[in-house]
PDB file of C-alpha atoms in Angstrom:
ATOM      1  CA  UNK J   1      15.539  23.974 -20.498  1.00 61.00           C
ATOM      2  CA  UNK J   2      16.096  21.187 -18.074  1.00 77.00           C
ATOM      3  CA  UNK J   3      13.203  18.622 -17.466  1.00 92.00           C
ATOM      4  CA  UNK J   4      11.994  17.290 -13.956  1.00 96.00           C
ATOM      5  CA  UNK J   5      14.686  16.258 -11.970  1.00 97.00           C
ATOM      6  CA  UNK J   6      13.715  13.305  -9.377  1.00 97.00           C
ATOM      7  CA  UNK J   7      16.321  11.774  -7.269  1.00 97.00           C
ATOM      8  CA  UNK J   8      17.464   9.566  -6.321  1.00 97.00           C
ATOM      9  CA  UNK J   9      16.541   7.226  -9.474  1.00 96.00           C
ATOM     10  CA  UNK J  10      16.887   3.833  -6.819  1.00 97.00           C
ATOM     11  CA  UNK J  11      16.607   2.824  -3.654  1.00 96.00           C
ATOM     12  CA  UNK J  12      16.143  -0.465  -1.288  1.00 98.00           C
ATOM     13  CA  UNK J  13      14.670   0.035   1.843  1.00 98.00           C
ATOM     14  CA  UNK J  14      14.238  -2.173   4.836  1.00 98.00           C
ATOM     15  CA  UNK J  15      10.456  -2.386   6.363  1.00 98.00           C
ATOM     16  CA  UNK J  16       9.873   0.550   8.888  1.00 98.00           C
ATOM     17  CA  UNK J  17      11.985   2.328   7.797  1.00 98.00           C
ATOM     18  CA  UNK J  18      11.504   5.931   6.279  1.00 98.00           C
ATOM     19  CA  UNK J  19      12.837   7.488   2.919  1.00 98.00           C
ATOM     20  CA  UNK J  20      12.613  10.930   1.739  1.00 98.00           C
ATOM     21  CA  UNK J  21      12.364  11.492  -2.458  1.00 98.00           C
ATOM     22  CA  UNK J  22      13.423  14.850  -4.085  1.00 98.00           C
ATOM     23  CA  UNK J  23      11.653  16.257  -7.384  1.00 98.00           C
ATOM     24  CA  UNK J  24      13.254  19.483  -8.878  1.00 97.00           C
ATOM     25  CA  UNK J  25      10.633  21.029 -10.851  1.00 95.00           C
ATOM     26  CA  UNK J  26      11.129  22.507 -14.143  1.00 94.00           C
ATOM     27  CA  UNK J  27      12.192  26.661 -13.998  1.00 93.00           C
ATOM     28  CA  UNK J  28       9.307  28.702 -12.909  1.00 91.00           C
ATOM     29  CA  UNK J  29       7.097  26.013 -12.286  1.00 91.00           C
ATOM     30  CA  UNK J  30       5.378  26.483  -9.033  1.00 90.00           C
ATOM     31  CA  UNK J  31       2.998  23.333  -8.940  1.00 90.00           C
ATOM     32  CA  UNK J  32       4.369  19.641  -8.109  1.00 92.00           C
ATOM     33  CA  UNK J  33       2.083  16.892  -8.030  1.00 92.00           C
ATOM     34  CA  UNK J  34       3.215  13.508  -6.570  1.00 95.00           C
ATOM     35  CA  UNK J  35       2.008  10.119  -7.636  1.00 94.00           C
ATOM     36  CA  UNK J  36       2.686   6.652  -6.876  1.00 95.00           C
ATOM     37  CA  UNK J  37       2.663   3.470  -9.863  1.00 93.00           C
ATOM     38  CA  UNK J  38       2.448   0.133  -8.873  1.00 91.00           C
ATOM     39  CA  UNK J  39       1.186  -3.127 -11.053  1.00 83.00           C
ATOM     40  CA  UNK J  40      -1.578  -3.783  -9.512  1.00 77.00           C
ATOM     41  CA  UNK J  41      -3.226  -0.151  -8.662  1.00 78.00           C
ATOM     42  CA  UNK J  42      -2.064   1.773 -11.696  1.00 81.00           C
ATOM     43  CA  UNK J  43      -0.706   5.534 -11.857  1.00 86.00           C
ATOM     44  CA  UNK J  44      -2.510   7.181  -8.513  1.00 90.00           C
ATOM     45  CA  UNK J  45      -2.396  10.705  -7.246  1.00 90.00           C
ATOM     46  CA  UNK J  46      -0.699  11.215  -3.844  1.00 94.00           C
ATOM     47  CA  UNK J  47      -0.634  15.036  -3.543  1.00 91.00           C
ATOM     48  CA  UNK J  48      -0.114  18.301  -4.820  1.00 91.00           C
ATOM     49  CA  UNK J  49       1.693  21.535  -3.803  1.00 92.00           C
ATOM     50  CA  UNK J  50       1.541  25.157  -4.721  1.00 90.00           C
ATOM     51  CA  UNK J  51       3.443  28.100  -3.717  1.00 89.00           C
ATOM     52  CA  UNK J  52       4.537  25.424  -0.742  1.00 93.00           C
ATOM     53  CA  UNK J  53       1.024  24.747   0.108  1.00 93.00           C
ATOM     54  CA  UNK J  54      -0.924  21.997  -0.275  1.00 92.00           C
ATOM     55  CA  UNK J  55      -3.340  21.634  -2.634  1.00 87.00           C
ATOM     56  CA  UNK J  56      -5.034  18.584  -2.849  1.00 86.00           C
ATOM     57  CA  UNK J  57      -4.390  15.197  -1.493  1.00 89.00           C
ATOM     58  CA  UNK J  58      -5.116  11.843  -2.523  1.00 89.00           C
ATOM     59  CA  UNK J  59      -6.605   8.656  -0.683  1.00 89.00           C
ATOM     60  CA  UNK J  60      -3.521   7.853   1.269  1.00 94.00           C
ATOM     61  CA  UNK J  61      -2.601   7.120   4.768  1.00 96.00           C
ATOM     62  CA  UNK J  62      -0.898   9.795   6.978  1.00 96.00           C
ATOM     63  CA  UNK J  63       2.497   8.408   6.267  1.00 97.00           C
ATOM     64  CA  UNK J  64       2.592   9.736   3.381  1.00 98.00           C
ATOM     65  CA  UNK J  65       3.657  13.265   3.449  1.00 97.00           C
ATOM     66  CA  UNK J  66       5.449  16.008   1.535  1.00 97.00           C
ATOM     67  CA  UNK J  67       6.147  19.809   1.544  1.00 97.00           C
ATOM     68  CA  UNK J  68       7.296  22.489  -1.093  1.00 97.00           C
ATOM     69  CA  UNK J  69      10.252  24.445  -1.027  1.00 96.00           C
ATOM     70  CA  UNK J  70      10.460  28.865  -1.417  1.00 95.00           C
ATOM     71  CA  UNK J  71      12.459  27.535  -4.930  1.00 94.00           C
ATOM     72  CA  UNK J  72       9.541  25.268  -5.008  1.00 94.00           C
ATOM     73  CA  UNK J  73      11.337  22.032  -5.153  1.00 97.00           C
ATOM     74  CA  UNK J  74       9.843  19.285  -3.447  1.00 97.00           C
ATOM     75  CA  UNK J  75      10.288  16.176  -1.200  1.00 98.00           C
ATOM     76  CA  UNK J  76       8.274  13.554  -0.056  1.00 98.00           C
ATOM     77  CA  UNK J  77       8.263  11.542   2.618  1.00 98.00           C
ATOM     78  CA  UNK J  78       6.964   8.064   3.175  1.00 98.00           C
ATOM     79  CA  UNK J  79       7.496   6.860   7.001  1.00 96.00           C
ATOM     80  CA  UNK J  80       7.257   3.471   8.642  1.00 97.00           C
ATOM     81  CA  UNK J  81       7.461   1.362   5.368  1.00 98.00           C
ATOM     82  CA  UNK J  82       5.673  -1.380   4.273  1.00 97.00           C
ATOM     83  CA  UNK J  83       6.258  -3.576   1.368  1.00 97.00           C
ATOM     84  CA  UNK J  84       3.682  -3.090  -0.154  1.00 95.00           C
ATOM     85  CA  UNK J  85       5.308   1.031  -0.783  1.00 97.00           C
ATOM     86  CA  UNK J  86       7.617  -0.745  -3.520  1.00 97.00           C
ATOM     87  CA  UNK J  87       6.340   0.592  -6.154  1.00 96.00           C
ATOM     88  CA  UNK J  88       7.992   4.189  -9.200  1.00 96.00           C
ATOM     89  CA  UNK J  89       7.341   7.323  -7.495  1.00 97.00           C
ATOM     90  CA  UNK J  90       6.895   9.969  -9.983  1.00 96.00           C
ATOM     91  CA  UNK J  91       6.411  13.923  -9.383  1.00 95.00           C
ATOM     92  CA  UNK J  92       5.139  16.267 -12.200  1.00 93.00           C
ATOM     93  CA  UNK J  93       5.151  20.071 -12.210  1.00 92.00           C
ATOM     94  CA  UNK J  94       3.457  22.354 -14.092  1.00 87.00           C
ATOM     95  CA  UNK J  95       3.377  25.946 -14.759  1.00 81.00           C
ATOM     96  CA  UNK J  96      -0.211  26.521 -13.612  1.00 71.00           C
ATOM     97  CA  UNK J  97      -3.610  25.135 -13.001  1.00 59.00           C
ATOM     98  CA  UNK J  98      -5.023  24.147 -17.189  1.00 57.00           C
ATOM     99  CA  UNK J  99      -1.931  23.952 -18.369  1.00 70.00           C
ATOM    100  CA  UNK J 100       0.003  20.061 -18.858  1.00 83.00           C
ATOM    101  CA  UNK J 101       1.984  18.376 -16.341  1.00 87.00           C
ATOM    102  CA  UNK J 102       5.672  16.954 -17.217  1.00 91.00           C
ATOM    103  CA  UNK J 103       6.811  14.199 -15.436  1.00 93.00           C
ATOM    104  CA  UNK J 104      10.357  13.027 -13.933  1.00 95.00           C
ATOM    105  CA  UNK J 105      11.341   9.618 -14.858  1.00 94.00           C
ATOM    106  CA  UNK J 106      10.627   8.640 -11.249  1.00 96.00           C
ATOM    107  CA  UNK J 107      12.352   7.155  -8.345  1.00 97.00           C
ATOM    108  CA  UNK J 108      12.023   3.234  -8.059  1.00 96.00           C
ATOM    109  CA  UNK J 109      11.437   2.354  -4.420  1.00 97.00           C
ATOM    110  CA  UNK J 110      11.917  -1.166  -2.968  1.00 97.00           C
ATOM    111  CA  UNK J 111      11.268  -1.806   0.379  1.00 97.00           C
ATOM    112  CA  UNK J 112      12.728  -5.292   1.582  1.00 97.00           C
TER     113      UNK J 112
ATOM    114  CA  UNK W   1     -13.632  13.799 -11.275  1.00 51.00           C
ATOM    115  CA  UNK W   2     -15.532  12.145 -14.294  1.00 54.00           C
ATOM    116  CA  UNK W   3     -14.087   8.763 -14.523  1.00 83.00           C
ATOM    117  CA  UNK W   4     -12.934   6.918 -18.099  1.00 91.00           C
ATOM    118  CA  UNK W   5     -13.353   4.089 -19.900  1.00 93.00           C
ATOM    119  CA  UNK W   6     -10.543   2.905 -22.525  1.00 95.00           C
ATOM    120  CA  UNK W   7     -10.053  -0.068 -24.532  1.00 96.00           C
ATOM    121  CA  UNK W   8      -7.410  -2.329 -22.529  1.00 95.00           C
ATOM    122  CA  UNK W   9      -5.055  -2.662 -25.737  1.00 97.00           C
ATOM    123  CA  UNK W  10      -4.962  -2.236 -29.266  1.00 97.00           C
ATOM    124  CA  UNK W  11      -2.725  -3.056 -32.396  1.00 97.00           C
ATOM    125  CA  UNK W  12      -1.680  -0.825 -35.038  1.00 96.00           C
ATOM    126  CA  UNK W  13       0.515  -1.125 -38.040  1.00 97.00           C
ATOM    127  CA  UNK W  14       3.726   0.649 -38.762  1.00 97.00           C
ATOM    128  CA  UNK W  15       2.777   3.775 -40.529  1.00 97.00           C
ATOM    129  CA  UNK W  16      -0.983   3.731 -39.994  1.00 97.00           C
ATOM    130  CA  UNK W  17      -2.897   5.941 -38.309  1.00 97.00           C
ATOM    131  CA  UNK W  18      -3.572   4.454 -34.411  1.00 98.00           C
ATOM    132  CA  UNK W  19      -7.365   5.583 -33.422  1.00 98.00           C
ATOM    133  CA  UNK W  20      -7.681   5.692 -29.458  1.00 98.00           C
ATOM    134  CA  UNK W  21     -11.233   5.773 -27.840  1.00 97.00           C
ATOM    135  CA  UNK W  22     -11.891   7.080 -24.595  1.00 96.00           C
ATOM    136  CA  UNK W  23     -15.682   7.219 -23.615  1.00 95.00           C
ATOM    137  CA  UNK W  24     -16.098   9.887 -20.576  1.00 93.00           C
ATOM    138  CA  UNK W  25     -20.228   9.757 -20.922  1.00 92.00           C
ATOM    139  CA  UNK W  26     -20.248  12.080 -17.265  1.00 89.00           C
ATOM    140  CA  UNK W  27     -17.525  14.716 -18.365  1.00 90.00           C
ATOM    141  CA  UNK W  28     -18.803  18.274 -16.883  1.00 86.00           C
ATOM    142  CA  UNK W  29     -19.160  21.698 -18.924  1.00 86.00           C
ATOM    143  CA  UNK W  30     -16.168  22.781 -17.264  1.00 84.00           C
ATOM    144  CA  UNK W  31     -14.014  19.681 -17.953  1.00 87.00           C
ATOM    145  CA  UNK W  32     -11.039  19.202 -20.098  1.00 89.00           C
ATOM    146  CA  UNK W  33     -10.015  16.229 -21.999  1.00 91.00           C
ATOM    147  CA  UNK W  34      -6.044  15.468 -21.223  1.00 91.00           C
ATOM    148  CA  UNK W  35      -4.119  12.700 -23.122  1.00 94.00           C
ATOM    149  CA  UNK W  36      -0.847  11.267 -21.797  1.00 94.00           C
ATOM    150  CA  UNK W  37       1.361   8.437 -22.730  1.00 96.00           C
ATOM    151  CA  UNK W  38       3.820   6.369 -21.339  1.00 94.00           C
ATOM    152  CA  UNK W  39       6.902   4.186 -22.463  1.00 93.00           C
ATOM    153  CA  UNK W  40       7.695   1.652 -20.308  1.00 84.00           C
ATOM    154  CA  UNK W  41       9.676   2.650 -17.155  1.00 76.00           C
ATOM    155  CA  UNK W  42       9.865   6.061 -18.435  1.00 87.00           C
ATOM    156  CA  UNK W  43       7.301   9.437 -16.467  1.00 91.00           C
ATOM    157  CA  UNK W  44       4.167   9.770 -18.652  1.00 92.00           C
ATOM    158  CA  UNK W  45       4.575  12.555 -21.462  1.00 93.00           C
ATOM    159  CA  UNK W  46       1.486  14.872 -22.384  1.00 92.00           C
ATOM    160  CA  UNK W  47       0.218  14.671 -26.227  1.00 95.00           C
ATOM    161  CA  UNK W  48      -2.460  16.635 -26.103  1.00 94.00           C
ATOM    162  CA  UNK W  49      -5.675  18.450 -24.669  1.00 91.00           C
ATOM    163  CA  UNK W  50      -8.949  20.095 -25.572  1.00 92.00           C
ATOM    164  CA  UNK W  51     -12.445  21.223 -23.763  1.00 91.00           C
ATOM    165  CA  UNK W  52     -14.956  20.645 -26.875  1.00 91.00           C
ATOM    166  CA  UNK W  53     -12.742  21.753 -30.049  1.00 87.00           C
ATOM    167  CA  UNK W  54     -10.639  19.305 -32.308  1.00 94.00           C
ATOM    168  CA  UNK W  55      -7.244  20.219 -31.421  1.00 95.00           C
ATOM    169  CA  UNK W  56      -4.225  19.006 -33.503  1.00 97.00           C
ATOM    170  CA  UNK W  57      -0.226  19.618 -32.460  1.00 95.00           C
ATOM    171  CA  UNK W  58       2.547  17.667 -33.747  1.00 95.00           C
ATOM    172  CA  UNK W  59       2.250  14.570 -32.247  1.00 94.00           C
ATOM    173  CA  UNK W  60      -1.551  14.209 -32.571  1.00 97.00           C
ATOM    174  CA  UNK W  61      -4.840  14.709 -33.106  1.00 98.00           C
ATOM    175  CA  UNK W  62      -7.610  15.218 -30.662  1.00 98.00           C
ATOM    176  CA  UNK W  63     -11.406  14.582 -32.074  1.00 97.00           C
ATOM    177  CA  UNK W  64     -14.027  15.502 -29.027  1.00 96.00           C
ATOM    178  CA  UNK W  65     -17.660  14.381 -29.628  1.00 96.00           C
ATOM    179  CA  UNK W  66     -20.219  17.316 -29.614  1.00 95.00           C
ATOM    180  CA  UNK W  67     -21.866  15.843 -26.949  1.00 95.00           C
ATOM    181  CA  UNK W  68     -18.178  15.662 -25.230  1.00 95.00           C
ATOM    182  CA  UNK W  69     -18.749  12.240 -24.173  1.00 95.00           C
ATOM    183  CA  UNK W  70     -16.232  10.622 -25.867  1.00 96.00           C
ATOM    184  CA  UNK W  71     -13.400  11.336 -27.738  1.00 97.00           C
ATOM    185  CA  UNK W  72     -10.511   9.977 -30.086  1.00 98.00           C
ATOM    186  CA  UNK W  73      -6.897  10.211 -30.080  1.00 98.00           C
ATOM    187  CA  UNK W  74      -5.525  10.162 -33.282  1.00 98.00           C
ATOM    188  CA  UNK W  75      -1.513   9.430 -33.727  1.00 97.00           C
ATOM    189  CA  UNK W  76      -1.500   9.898 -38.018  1.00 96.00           C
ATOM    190  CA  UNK W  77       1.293   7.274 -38.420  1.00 95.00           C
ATOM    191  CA  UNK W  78       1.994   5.400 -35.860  1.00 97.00           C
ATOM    192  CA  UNK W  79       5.677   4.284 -35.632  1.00 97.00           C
ATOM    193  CA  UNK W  80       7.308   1.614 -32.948  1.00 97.00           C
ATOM    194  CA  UNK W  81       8.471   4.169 -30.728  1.00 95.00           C
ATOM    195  CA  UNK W  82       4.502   4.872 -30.518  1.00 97.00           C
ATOM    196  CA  UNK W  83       3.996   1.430 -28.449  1.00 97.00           C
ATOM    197  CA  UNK W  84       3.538   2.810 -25.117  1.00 97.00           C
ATOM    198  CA  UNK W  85       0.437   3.134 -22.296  1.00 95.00           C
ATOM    199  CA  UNK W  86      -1.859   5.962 -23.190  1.00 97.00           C
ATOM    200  CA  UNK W  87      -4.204   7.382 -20.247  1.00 94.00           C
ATOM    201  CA  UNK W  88      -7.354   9.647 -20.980  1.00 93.00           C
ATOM    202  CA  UNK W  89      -8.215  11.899 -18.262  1.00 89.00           C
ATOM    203  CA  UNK W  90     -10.701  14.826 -18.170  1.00 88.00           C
ATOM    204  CA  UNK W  91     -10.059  16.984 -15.408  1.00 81.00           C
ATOM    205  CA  UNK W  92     -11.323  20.871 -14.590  1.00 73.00           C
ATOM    206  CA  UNK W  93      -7.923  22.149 -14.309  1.00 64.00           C
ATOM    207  CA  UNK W  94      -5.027  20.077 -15.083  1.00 55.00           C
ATOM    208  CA  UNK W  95      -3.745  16.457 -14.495  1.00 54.00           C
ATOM    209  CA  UNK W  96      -1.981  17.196 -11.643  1.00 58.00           C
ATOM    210  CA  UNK W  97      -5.140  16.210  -9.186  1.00 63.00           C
ATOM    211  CA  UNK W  98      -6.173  13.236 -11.133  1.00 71.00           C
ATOM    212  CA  UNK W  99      -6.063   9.693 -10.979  1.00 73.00           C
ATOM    213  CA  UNK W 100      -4.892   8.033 -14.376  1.00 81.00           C
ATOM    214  CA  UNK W 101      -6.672   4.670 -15.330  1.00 81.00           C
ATOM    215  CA  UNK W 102      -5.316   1.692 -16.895  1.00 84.00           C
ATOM    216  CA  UNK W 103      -5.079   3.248 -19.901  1.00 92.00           C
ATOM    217  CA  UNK W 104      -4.614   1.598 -23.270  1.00 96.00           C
ATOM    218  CA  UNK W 105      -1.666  -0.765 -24.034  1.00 96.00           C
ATOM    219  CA  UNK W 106      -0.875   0.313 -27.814  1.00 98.00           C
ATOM    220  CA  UNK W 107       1.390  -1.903 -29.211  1.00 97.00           C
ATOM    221  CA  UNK W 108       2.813  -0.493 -33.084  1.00 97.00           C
ATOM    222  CA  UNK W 109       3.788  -3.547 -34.867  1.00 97.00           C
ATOM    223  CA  UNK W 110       6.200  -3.963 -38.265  1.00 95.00           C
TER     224      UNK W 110
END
């Protein structure tokens, strides 16, 4: 069956502005969990959704936002960027709580 | 969340078995141990996961302490396609709510 399905796979963005990332989970997954990777902070959780609630939620600042779909696919949404947002944005779903998460191959956000 | 500690890298040679450490010395009863790796640029891929049992699939082995405050990954011949980032995380439910560490850079040489 198809894999985790994050798009788009680039994008350049200019500072203050705001992008919006798309993770497809895989079938009959309901959980997504969002995380952001950068060099100098490592893999670090940003949030996760269930049944198009939120879960849990990382230590992040309120621009950082998301929401779950009824087909449970899931965007987030980072407003007013800065450049220090460049960084691979990776979602992982999962078919429910103590089971393993599988992960997209990320989108690679650069904010100019 | 219990936090980890992991050796920052390690070498291993083509067709040996690669031994990771992870020392998680404030784990709680209700904790499991998760193992993920990742090649570079690539999402992390689960290995493997266990609460206090030795648990073996077919990519690796997992060896818990009885105490549960360690454990070992065990990859029984390593290849190059092995080198690759590997994170140990003990979380009550699943990975999706946790913070990975810096893992450990193994590097499978010739």
């Amino acid at each position: 069956k198809a894999g985790v399905t994050q798009t788009p796979r680039y994008l350049i963005k200019t500072r203050g502005q705001q992008v919006t990332l798309s993770c497809s989970p895989i079938s009959g997954h309901r959980s997504v969990s969002w995380y952001q990777q950068t060099p100098g902070q490592g893999l670090q959780f940003l949030f996760e959704y269930f049944s198009e609630t939120q879960r849990n939620k990382g230590n992040f600042p309120g621009r950082f936002s998301g929401r779950q779909f009824s087909n449970s696919r899931s965007e987030m949404n980072v407003s007013t960027l800065e450049l220090g947002d460049s960084a691979l944005y990776l979602c992982a779903s999962m078919l429910r709580g103590g089971t393993e998460a599988f992960f997209g191959q990320g989108t690679r956000l650069t904010v100019v | 969340d219990a936090k980890t500690t992991q050796p920052t890298s390690m070498d291993c040679a083509e067709g040996r078995a690669a031994n990771l450490p992870c020392n998680h010395s404030t784990i709680s009863g209700n904790e499991y141990v998760y193992w993920y790796r990742q090649i570079h640029s690539q999402g992390p891929q689960y290995i493997i996961h266990g609460l206090k049992n030795n648990e073996t699939n077919e990519m690796a082995s997992l060896i818990i302490t009885e105490d549960r405050k360690s454990s070992t990954l065990i990859l029984p011949h390593a290849t190059l396609r092995d080198t690759a980032v590997y994170y140990c995380i003990v979380d009550n439910t699943n990975a999706g709510k946790s913070t990975f560490g810096d893992g450990t850079t193994l590097t499978v040489k010739p």
